[in-house]
PDB file of C-alpha atoms in Angstrom:
ATOM      1  CA  UNK A   1     -51.918 -19.253  17.862  1.00 65.00           C
ATOM      2  CA  UNK A   2     -52.680 -15.940  19.539  1.00 88.00           C
ATOM      3  CA  UNK A   3     -52.200 -12.228  18.719  1.00 94.00           C
ATOM      4  CA  UNK A   4     -50.515 -10.451  21.607  1.00 97.00           C
ATOM      5  CA  UNK A   5     -50.448  -6.668  21.526  1.00 97.00           C
ATOM      6  CA  UNK A   6     -47.473  -4.832  23.056  1.00 98.00           C
ATOM      7  CA  UNK A   7     -46.904  -1.119  23.770  1.00 98.00           C
ATOM      8  CA  UNK A   8     -43.282  -0.596  22.808  1.00 97.00           C
ATOM      9  CA  UNK A   9     -40.942   2.219  23.882  1.00 96.00           C
ATOM     10  CA  UNK A  10     -37.823   3.659  22.430  1.00 94.00           C
ATOM     11  CA  UNK A  11     -38.312   2.920  18.789  1.00 94.00           C
ATOM     12  CA  UNK A  12     -37.348   5.872  16.522  1.00 91.00           C
ATOM     13  CA  UNK A  13     -36.891   4.362  13.043  1.00 94.00           C
ATOM     14  CA  UNK A  14     -37.273   1.415  10.734  1.00 93.00           C
ATOM     15  CA  UNK A  15     -33.880   0.187  12.021  1.00 96.00           C
ATOM     16  CA  UNK A  16     -35.312  -0.085  15.505  1.00 95.00           C
ATOM     17  CA  UNK A  17     -38.386  -1.846  14.082  1.00 96.00           C
ATOM     18  CA  UNK A  18     -36.125  -4.330  12.314  1.00 96.00           C
ATOM     19  CA  UNK A  19     -34.168  -4.967  15.516  1.00 96.00           C
ATOM     20  CA  UNK A  20     -37.374  -5.894  17.400  1.00 97.00           C
ATOM     21  CA  UNK A  21     -38.537  -8.118  14.577  1.00 97.00           C
ATOM     22  CA  UNK A  22     -35.174  -9.904  14.560  1.00 96.00           C
ATOM     23  CA  UNK A  23     -35.257 -10.404  18.286  1.00 96.00           C
ATOM     24  CA  UNK A  24     -38.733 -12.036  17.935  1.00 96.00           C
ATOM     25  CA  UNK A  25     -37.950 -14.174  14.868  1.00 94.00           C
ATOM     26  CA  UNK A  26     -37.523 -17.436  16.700  1.00 92.00           C
ATOM     27  CA  UNK A  27     -40.629 -16.974  18.902  1.00 93.00           C
ATOM     28  CA  UNK A  28     -43.268 -15.389  16.549  1.00 95.00           C
ATOM     29  CA  UNK A  29     -44.779 -16.253  13.326  1.00 95.00           C
ATOM     30  CA  UNK A  30     -45.524 -12.661  12.307  1.00 96.00           C
ATOM     31  CA  UNK A  31     -44.740  -9.223  13.844  1.00 96.00           C
ATOM     32  CA  UNK A  32     -46.500  -6.059  12.771  1.00 97.00           C
ATOM     33  CA  UNK A  33     -45.265  -2.756  14.318  1.00 97.00           C
ATOM     34  CA  UNK A  34     -46.729   0.704  13.953  1.00 96.00           C
ATOM     35  CA  UNK A  35     -43.857   3.120  14.531  1.00 93.00           C
ATOM     36  CA  UNK A  36     -46.161   6.148  15.003  1.00 94.00           C
ATOM     37  CA  UNK A  37     -48.107   4.456  18.000  1.00 95.00           C
ATOM     38  CA  UNK A  38     -45.246   2.038  18.857  1.00 96.00           C
ATOM     39  CA  UNK A  39     -47.790  -0.790  19.095  1.00 97.00           C
ATOM     40  CA  UNK A  40     -46.820  -4.239  18.038  1.00 97.00           C
ATOM     41  CA  UNK A  41     -49.165  -7.026  17.109  1.00 97.00           C
ATOM     42  CA  UNK A  42     -47.422 -10.319  17.474  1.00 97.00           C
ATOM     43  CA  UNK A  43     -48.699 -13.837  16.305  1.00 97.00           C
ATOM     44  CA  UNK A  44     -47.072 -16.258  18.687  1.00 96.00           C
ATOM     45  CA  UNK A  45     -47.678 -19.218  20.974  1.00 94.00           C
ATOM     46  CA  UNK A  46     -45.372 -17.776  23.492  1.00 94.00           C
ATOM     47  CA  UNK A  47     -46.474 -15.818  26.528  1.00 95.00           C
ATOM     48  CA  UNK A  48     -46.405 -12.030  26.526  1.00 96.00           C
ATOM     49  CA  UNK A  49     -43.797 -12.160  29.244  1.00 96.00           C
ATOM     50  CA  UNK A  50     -41.496 -14.182  26.933  1.00 96.00           C
ATOM     51  CA  UNK A  51     -41.965 -11.704  24.172  1.00 96.00           C
ATOM     52  CA  UNK A  52     -41.346  -8.833  26.382  1.00 97.00           C
ATOM     53  CA  UNK A  53     -38.182 -10.409  27.808  1.00 96.00           C
ATOM     54  CA  UNK A  54     -36.921 -10.775  24.193  1.00 96.00           C
ATOM     55  CA  UNK A  55     -37.630  -7.136  23.411  1.00 97.00           C
ATOM     56  CA  UNK A  56     -36.163  -5.776  26.757  1.00 97.00           C
ATOM     57  CA  UNK A  57     -33.025  -7.944  26.088  1.00 96.00           C
ATOM     58  CA  UNK A  58     -32.129  -5.690  23.127  1.00 97.00           C
ATOM     59  CA  UNK A  59     -32.699  -2.431  24.954  1.00 96.00           C
ATOM     60  CA  UNK A  60     -36.369  -1.454  24.146  1.00 97.00           C
ATOM     61  CA  UNK A  61     -39.303  -1.138  26.525  1.00 97.00           C
ATOM     62  CA  UNK A  62     -42.416  -3.270  26.165  1.00 97.00           C
ATOM     63  CA  UNK A  63     -45.660  -3.878  28.095  1.00 97.00           C
ATOM     64  CA  UNK A  64     -48.786  -5.917  27.293  1.00 97.00           C
ATOM     65  CA  UNK A  65     -51.869  -3.906  26.362  1.00 94.00           C
TER      66      UNK A  65
END
């Protein structure tokens, strides 16, 4: 179990936030997203690259911080 922090890009509203959370539902135990800073804290056993791939697959930007 690890907390991975990602800087997101392209999120504009709670619907965007929900889309990211849904994309990570199968690979994360918990996802917290701050829309103001666009920083996500993700509790997952997956690698950051796997999480980033899942987010980018739905059209948002992500990078590990």
